[in-house]
mmCIF file of C-alpha atoms in Angstrom:
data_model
loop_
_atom_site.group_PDB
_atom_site.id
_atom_site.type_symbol
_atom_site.label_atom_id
_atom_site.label_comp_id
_atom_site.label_asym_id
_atom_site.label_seq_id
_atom_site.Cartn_x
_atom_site.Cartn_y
_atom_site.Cartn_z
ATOM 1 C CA UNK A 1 18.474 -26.404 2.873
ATOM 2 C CA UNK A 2 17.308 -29.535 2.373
ATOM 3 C CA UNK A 3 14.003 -29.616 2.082
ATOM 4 C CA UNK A 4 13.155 -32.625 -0.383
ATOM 5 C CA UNK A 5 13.214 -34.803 2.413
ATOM 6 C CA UNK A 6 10.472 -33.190 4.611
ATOM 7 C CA UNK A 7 7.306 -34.709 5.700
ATOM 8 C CA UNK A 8 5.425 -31.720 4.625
ATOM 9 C CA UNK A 9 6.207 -32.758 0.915
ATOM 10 C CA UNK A 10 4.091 -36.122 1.028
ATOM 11 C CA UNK A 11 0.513 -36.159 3.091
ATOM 12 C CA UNK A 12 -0.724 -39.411 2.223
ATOM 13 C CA UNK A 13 -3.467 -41.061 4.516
ATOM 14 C CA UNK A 14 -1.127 -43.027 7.347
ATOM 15 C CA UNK A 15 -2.361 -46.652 8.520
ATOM 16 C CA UNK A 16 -3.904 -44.777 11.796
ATOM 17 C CA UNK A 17 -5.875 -42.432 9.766
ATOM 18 C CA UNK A 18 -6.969 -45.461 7.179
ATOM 19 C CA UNK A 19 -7.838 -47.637 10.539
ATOM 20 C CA UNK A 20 -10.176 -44.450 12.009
ATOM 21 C CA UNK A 21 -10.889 -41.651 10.091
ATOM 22 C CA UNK A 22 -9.923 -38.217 11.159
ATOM 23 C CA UNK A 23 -12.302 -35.965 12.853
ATOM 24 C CA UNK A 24 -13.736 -32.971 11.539
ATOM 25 C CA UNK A 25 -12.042 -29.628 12.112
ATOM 26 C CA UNK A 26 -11.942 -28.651 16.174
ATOM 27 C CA UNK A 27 -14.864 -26.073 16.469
ATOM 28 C CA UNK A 28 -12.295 -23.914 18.436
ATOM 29 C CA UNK A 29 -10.492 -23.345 15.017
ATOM 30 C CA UNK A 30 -13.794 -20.890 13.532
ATOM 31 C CA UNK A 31 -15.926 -18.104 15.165
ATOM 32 C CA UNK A 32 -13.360 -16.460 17.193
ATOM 33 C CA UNK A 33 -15.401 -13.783 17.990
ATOM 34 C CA UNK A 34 -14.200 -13.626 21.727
ATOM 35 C CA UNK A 35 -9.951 -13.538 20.964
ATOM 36 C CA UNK A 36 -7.676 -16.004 21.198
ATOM 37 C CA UNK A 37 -6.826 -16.154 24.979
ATOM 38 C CA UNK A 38 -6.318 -14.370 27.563
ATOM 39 C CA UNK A 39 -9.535 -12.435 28.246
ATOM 40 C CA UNK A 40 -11.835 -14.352 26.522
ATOM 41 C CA UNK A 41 -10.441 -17.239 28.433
ATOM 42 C CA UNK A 42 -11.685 -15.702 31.512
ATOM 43 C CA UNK A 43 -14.893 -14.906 30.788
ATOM 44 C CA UNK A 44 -15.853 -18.254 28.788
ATOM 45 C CA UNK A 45 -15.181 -19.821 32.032
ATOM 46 C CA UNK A 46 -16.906 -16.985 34.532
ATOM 47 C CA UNK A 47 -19.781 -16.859 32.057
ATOM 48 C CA UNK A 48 -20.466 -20.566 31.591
ATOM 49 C CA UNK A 49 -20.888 -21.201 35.272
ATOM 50 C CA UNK A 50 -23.026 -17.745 36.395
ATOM 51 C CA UNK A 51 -25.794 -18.868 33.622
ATOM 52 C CA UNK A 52 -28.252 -21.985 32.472
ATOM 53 C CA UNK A 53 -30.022 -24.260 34.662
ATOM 54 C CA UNK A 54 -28.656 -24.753 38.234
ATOM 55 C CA UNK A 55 -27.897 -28.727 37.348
ATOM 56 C CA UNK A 56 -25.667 -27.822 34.075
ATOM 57 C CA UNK A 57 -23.910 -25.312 35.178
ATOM 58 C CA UNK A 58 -20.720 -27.347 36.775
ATOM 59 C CA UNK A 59 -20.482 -29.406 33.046
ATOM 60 C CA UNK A 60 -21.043 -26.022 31.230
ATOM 61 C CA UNK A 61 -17.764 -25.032 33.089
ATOM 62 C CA UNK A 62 -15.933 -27.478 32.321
ATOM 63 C CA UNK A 63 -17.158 -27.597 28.457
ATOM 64 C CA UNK A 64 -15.913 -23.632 28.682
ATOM 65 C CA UNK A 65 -12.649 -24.875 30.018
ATOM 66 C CA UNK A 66 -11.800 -27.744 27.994
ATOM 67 C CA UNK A 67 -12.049 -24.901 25.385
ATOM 68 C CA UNK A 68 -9.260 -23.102 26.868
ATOM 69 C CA UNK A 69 -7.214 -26.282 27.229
ATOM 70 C CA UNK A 70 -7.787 -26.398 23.122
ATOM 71 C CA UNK A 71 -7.424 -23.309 22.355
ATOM 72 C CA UNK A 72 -3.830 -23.023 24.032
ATOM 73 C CA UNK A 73 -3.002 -26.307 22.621
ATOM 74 C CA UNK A 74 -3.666 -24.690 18.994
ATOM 75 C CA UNK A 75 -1.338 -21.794 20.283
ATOM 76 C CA UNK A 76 1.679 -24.065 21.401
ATOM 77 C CA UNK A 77 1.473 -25.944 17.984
ATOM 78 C CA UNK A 78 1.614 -23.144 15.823
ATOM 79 C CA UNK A 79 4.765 -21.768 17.995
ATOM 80 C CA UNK A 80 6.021 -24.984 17.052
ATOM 81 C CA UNK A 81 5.798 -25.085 14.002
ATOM 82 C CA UNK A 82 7.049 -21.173 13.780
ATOM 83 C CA UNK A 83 9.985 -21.736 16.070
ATOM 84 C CA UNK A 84 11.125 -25.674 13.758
ATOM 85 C CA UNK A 85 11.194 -22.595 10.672
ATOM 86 C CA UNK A 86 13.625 -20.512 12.774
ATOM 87 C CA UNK A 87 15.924 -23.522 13.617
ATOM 88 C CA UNK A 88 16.116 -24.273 10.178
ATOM 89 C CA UNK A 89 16.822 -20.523 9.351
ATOM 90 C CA UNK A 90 19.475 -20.496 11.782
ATOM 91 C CA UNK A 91 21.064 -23.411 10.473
ATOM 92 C CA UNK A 92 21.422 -21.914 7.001
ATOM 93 C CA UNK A 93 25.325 -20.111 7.564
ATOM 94 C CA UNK A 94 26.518 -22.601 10.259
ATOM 95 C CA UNK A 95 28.873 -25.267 8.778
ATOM 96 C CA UNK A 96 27.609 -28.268 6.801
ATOM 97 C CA UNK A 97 26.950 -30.731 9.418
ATOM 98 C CA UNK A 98 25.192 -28.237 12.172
ATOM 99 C CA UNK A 99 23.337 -26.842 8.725
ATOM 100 C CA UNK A 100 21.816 -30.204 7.471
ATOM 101 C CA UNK A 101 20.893 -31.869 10.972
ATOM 102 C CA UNK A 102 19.423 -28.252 12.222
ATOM 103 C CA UNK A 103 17.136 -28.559 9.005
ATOM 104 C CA UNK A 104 16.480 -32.021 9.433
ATOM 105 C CA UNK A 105 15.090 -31.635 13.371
ATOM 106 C CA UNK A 106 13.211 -28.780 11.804
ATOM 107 C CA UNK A 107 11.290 -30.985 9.980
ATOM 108 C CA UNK A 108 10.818 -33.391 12.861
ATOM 109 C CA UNK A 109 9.610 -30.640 15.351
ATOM 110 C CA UNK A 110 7.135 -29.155 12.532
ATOM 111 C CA UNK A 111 6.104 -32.379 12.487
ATOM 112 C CA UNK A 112 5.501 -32.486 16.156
ATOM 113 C CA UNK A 113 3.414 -29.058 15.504
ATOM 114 C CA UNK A 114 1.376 -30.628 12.716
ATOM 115 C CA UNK A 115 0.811 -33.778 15.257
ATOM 116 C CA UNK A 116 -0.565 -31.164 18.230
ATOM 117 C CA UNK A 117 -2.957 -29.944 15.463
ATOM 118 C CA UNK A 118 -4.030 -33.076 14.777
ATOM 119 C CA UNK A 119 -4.473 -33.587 18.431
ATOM 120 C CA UNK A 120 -6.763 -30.518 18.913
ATOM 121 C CA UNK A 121 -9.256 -32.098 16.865
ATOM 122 C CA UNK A 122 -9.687 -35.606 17.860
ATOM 123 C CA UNK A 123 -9.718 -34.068 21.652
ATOM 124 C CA UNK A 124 -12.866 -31.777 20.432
ATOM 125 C CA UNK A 125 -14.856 -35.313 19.850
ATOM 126 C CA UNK A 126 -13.852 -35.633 23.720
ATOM 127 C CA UNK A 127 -15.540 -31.787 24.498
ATOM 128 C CA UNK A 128 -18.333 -32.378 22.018
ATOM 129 C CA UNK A 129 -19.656 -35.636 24.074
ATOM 130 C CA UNK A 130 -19.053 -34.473 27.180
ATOM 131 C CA UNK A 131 -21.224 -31.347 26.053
ATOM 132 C CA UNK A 132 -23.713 -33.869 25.113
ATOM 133 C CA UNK A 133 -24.216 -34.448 29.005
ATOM 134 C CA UNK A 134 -24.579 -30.987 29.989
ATOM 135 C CA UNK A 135 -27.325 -30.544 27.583
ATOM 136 C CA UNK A 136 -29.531 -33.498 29.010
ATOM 137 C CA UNK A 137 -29.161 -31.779 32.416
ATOM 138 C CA UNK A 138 -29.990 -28.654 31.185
ATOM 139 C CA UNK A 139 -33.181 -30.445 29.801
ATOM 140 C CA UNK A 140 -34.414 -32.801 33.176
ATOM 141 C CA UNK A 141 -33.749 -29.719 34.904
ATOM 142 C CA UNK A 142 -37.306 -27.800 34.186
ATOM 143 C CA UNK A 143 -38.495 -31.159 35.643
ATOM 144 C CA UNK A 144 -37.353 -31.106 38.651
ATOM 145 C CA UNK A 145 -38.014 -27.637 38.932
ATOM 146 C CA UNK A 146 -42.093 -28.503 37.782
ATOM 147 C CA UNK A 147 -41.992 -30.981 40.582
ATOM 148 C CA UNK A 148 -40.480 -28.652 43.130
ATOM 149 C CA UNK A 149 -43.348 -26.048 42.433
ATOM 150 C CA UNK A 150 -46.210 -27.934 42.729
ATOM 151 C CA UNK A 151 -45.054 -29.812 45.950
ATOM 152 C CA UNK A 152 -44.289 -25.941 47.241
ATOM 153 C CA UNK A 153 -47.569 -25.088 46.061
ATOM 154 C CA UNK A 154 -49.488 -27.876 47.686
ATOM 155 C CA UNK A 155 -47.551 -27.705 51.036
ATOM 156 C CA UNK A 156 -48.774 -23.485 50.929
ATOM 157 C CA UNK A 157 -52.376 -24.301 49.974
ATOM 158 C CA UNK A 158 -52.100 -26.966 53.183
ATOM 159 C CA UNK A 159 -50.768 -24.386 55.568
ATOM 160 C CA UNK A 160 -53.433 -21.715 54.675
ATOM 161 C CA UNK A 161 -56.517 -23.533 53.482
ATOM 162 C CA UNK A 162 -56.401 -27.389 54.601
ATOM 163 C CA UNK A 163 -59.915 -27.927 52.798
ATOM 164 C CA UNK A 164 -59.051 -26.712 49.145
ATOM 165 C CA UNK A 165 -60.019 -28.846 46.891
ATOM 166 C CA UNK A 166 -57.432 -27.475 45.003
ATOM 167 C CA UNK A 167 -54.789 -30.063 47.450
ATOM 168 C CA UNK A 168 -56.217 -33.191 45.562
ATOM 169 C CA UNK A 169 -56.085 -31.788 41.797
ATOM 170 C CA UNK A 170 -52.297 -30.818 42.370
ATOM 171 C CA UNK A 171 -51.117 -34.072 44.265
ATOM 172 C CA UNK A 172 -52.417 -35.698 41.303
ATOM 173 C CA UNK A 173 -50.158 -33.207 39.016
ATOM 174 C CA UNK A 174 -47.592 -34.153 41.306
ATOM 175 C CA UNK A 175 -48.245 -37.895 41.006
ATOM 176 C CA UNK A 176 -47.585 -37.364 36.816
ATOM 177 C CA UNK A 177 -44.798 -34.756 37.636
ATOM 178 C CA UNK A 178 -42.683 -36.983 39.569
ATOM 179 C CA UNK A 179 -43.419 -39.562 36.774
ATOM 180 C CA UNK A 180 -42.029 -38.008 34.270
ATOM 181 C CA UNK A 181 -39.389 -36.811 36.211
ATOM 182 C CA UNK A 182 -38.224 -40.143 37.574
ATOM 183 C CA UNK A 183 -37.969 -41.184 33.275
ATOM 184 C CA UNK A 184 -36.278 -38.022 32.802
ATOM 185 C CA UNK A 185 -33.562 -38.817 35.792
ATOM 186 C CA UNK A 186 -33.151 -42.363 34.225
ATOM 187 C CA UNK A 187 -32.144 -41.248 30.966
ATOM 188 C CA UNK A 188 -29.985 -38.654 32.582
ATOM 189 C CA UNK A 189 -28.403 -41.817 34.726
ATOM 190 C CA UNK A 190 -27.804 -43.896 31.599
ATOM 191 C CA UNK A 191 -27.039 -41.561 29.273
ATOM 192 C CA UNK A 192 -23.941 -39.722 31.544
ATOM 193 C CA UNK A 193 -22.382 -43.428 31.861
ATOM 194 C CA UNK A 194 -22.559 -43.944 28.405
ATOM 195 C CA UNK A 195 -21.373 -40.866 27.330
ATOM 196 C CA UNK A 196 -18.664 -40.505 29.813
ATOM 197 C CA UNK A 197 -17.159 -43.913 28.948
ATOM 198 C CA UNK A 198 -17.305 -43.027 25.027
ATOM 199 C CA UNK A 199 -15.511 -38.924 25.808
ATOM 200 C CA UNK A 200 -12.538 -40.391 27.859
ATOM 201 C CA UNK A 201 -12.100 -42.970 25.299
ATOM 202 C CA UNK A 202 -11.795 -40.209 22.497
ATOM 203 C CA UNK A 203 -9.522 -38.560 24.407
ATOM 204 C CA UNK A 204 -7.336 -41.635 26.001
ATOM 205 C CA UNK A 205 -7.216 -43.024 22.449
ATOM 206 C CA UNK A 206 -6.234 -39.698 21.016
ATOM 207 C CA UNK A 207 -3.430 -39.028 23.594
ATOM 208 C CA UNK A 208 -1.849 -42.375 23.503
ATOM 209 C CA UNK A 209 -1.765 -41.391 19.459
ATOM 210 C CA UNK A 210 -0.273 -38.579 20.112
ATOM 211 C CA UNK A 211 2.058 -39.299 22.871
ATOM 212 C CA UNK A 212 3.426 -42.274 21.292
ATOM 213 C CA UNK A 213 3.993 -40.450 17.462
ATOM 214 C CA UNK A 214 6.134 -37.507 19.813
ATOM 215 C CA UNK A 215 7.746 -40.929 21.472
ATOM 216 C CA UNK A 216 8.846 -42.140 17.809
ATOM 217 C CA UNK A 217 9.955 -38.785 16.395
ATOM 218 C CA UNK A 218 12.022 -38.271 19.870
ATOM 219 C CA UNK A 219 13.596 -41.466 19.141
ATOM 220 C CA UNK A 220 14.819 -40.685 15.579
ATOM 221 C CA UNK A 221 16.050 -36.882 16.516
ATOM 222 C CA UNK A 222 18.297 -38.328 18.707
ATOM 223 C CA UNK A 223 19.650 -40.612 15.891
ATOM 224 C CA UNK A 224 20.278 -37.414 13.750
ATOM 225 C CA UNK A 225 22.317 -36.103 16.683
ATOM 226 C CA UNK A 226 24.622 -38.918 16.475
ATOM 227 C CA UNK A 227 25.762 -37.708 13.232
ATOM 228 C CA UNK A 228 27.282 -34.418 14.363
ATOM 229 C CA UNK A 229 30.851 -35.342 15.197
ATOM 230 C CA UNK A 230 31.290 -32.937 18.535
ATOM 231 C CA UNK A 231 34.879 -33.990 18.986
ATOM 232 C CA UNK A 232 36.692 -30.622 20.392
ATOM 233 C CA UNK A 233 39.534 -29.157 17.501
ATOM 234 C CA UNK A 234 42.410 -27.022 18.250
ATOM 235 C CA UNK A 235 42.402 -23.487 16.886
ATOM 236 C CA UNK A 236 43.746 -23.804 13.016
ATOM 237 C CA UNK A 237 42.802 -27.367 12.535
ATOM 238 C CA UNK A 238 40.107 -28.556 10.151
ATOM 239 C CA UNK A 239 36.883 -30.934 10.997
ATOM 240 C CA UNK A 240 36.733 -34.023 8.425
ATOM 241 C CA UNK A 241 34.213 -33.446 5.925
ATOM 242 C CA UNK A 242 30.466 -34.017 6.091
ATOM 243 C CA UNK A 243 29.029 -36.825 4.596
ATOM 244 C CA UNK A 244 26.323 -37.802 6.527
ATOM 245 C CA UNK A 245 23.636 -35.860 3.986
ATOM 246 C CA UNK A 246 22.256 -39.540 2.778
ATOM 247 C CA UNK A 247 22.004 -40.771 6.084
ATOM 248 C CA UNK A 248 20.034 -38.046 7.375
ATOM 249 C CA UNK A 249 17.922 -38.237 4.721
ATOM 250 C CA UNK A 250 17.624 -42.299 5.457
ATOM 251 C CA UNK A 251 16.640 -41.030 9.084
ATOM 252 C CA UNK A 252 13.537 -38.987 8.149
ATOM 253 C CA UNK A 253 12.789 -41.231 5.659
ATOM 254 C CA UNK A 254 12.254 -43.684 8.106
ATOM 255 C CA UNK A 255 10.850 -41.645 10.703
ATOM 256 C CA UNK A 256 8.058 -40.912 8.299
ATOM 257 C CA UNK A 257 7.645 -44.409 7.829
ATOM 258 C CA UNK A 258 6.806 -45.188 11.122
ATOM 259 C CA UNK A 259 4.599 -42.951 11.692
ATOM 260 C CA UNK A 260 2.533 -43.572 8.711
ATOM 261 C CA UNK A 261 2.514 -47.189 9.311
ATOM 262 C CA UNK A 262 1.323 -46.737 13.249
ATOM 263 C CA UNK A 263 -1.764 -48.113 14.679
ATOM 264 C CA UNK A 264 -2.851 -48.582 17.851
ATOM 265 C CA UNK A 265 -2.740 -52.556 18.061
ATOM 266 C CA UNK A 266 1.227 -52.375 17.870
ATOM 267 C CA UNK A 267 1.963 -49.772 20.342
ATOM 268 C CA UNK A 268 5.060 -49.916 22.355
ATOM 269 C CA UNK A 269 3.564 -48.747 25.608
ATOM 270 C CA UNK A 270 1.057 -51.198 27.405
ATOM 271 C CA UNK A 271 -0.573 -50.382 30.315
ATOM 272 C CA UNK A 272 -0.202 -53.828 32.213
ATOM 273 C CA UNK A 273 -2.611 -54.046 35.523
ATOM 274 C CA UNK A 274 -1.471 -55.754 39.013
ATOM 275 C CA UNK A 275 -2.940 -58.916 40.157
ATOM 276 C CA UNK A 276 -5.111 -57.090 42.660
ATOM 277 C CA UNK A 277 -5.896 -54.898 40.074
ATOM 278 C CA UNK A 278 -6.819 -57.627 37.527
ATOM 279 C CA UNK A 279 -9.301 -59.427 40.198
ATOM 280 C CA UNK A 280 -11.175 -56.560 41.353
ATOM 281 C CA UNK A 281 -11.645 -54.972 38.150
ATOM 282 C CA UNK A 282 -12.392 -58.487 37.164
ATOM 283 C CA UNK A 283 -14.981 -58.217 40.348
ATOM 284 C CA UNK A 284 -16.451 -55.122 39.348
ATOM 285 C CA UNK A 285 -17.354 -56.284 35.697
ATOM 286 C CA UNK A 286 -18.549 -60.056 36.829
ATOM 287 C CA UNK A 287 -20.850 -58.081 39.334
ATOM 288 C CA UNK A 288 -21.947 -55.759 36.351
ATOM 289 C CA UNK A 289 -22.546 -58.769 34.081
ATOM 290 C CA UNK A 290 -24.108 -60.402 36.618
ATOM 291 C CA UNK A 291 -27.126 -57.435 37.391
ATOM 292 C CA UNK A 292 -27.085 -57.757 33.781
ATOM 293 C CA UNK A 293 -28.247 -61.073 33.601
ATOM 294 C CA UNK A 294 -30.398 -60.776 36.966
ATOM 295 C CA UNK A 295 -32.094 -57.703 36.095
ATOM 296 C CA UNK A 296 -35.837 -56.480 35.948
ATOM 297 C CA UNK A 297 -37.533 -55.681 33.044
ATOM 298 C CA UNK A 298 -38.565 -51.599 33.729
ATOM 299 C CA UNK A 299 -40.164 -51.420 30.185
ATOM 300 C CA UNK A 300 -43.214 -51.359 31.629
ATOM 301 C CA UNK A 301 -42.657 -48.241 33.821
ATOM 302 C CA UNK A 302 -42.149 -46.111 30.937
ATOM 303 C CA UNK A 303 -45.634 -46.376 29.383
ATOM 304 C CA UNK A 304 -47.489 -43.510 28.464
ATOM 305 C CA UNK A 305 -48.864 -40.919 31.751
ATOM 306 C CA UNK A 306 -52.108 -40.270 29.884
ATOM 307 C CA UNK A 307 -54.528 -41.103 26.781
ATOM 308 C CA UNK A 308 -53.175 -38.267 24.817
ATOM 309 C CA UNK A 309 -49.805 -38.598 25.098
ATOM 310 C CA UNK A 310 -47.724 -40.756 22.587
ATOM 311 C CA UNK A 311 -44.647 -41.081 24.711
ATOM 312 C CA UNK A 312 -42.134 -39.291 27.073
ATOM 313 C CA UNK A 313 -41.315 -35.551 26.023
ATOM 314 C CA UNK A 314 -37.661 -34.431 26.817
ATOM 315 C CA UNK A 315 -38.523 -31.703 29.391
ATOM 316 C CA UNK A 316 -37.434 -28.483 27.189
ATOM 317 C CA UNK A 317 -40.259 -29.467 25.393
ATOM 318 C CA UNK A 318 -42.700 -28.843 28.023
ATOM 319 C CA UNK A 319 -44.495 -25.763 27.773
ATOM 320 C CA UNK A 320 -43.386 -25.000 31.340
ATOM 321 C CA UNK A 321 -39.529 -25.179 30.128
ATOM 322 C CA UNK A 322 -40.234 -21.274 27.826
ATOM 323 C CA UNK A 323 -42.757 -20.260 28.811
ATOM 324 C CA UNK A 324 -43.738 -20.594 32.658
ATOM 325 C CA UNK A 325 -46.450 -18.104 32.953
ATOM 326 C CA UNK A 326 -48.531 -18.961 29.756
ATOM 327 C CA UNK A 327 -48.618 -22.783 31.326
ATOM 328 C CA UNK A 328 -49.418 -21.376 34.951
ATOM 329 C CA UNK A 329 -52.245 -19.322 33.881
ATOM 330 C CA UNK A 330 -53.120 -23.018 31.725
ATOM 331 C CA UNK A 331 -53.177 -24.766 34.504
ATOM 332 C CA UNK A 332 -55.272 -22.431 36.610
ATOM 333 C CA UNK A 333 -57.759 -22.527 33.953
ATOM 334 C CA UNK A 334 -57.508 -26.130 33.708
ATOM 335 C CA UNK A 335 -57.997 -26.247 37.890
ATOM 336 C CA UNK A 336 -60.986 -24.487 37.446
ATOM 337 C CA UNK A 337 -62.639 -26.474 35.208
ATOM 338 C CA UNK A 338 -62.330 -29.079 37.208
ATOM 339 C CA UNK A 339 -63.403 -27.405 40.180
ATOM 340 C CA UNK A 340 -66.996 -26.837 37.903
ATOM 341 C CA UNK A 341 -67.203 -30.781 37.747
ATOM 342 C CA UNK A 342 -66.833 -31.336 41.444
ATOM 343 C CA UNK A 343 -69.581 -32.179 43.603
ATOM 344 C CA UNK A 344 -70.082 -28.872 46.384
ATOM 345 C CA UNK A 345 -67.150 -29.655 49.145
ATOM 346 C CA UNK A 346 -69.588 -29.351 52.312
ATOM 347 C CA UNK A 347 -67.869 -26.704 54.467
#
């Protein structure tokens, strides 16, 4: 075998890596506690959508998914890698030709393998920011939820005693409720856009990497296969000797090459649009520019709710979001107090 020549031999930082820095390890790679597949597929995707706040759970789902999707991806590349070995192996006792080009697409497909790994981890920055969303729903959720109970609570209080002066004190902790919550929904609003753009460009950018690197090694594996001669012989007569060793080594060599020297500025597939694609996506981002320019200042809005508070608290924060019937029992007593300060309510 031949194995000088492989890629494994030489791992030197390739113009792609140099132009944006690898991402850390895939978090599906550590704390396997729940297998590998098959099971623990299934119940990372039952489980994330039975539990958590009602507005997180679809996102959780697919965070538990996209998992799945990585996880089998890590499978299929280590198969790949297993099964280039065992093409190589095989090639060992066929005759010279079959031998060298079986080892050389060996090292190409292990390649491929190595690329799918590589994969796995640049499409986790594409599940990490997309989890990113699910957690700010999971954390305007307890205030919609404050804001559903009081307005419950004041319609029940209206409905059994019309005169309590409790109805005021609440429709003024409904007034603050549904301030907060309408900062809390605007952060949710801007921070899903941005966040959504920035995941599908991880993962766009990572599978046009990948997709055109398995494009370029294609390419050269079928340049090896020109080198086994495949003309049929008659029983007794001899094949012409193999010399093609250098040139398959020329082949890999500049396979490699490309590869290293890849970026994404001189890809060979561009997506070109339509004209009536061009002008209304043009549309779309003149009218975007244009609310840009036209817009209202909302600063304002977002000043503080009271004297003692500094600035917006993310709603886990809130007393309410842990511990529900510590801040009930709070409020109550709060209720009261105020009820002490009020003038007699003539009845």
């Amino acid at each position: 075998m031949h194995r000088t020549y492989s890629m494994r031999q030489s791992r030197l930082p390739t113009a792609s890596q140099i132009e944006n820095p690898p991402p850390p390890l895939s978090s599906t790679k550590t704390n396997r506690w729940m297998g590998k597949g098959g099971l623990g597929h299934a119940f990372r995707k039952n489980a994330a959508g039975a539990f958590g706040p009602d507005l997180a759970r679809k996102l959780s789902q697919l965070v538990k998914m996209e998992k799945n999707v990585m996880r089998s991806m890590e499978l299929v590349s280590r198969e790949r890698m297993e099964t280039a070995q065992q093409l190589s192996i095989w090639g060992e006792n066929c005759d010279e030709d079959v031998s060298d080009i079986t080892d050389k697409l060996g090292v190409l497909l292990y390649e491929v393998g190595e690329l799918e790994d590589m994969y796995v981890d640049r499409y986790d920055q594409y599940r990490v920011t997309i989890k990113s969303i699910r957690n700010i729903e999971a954390s305007v959720q307890p205030s919609r939820d404050r804001k559903q109970k009081i307005t419950d609570e004041i319609a029940k209080l209206k409905y059994k005693d019309p005169n309590s002066p409790r109805i005021v004190v609440l429709e003024q902790e409904l007034v603050r409720a549904e301030a907060e919550s309408l900062v809390a929904e605007a952060q949710l609003s801007n921070i899903t856009r941005e966040k959504l753009k920035a995941a599908f460009q991880y993962q766009f950018d990572a599978l046009r990497e990948h997709c055109e690197k398995v494009a370029i090694i294609a390419g050269y594996g079928k340049h090896l296969l020109d080198l086994i001669d495949d003309t049929p012989v008659t029983p007794g007569e001899t094949r012409q000797a193999y010399d093609g060793y250098d040139a398959s080594k020329a082949i890999i060599q500049d396979c490699e090459d490309a590869l290293a020297n890849w970026v994404s500025s001189k890809a060979a597939v561009k997506s070109s649009l339509s004209q009536r694609s061009r002008t209304l996506s043009q549309r779309r981002q003149d009218n975007i520019n244009k609310g840009r320019e036209n817009g209202v200042d909302l600063s304002s809005q977002d000043q503080p709710l009271r004297g003692d508070r500094d600035s917006w608290v993310a709603a886990e924060q809130h007393p309410s979001y842990h511990h529900d019937d510590d801040e009930e029992a709070a409020s109550d007593g709060d209720i009261r107090g105020r009820e002490e300060e009020r003038e007699p309510v003539p009845v």
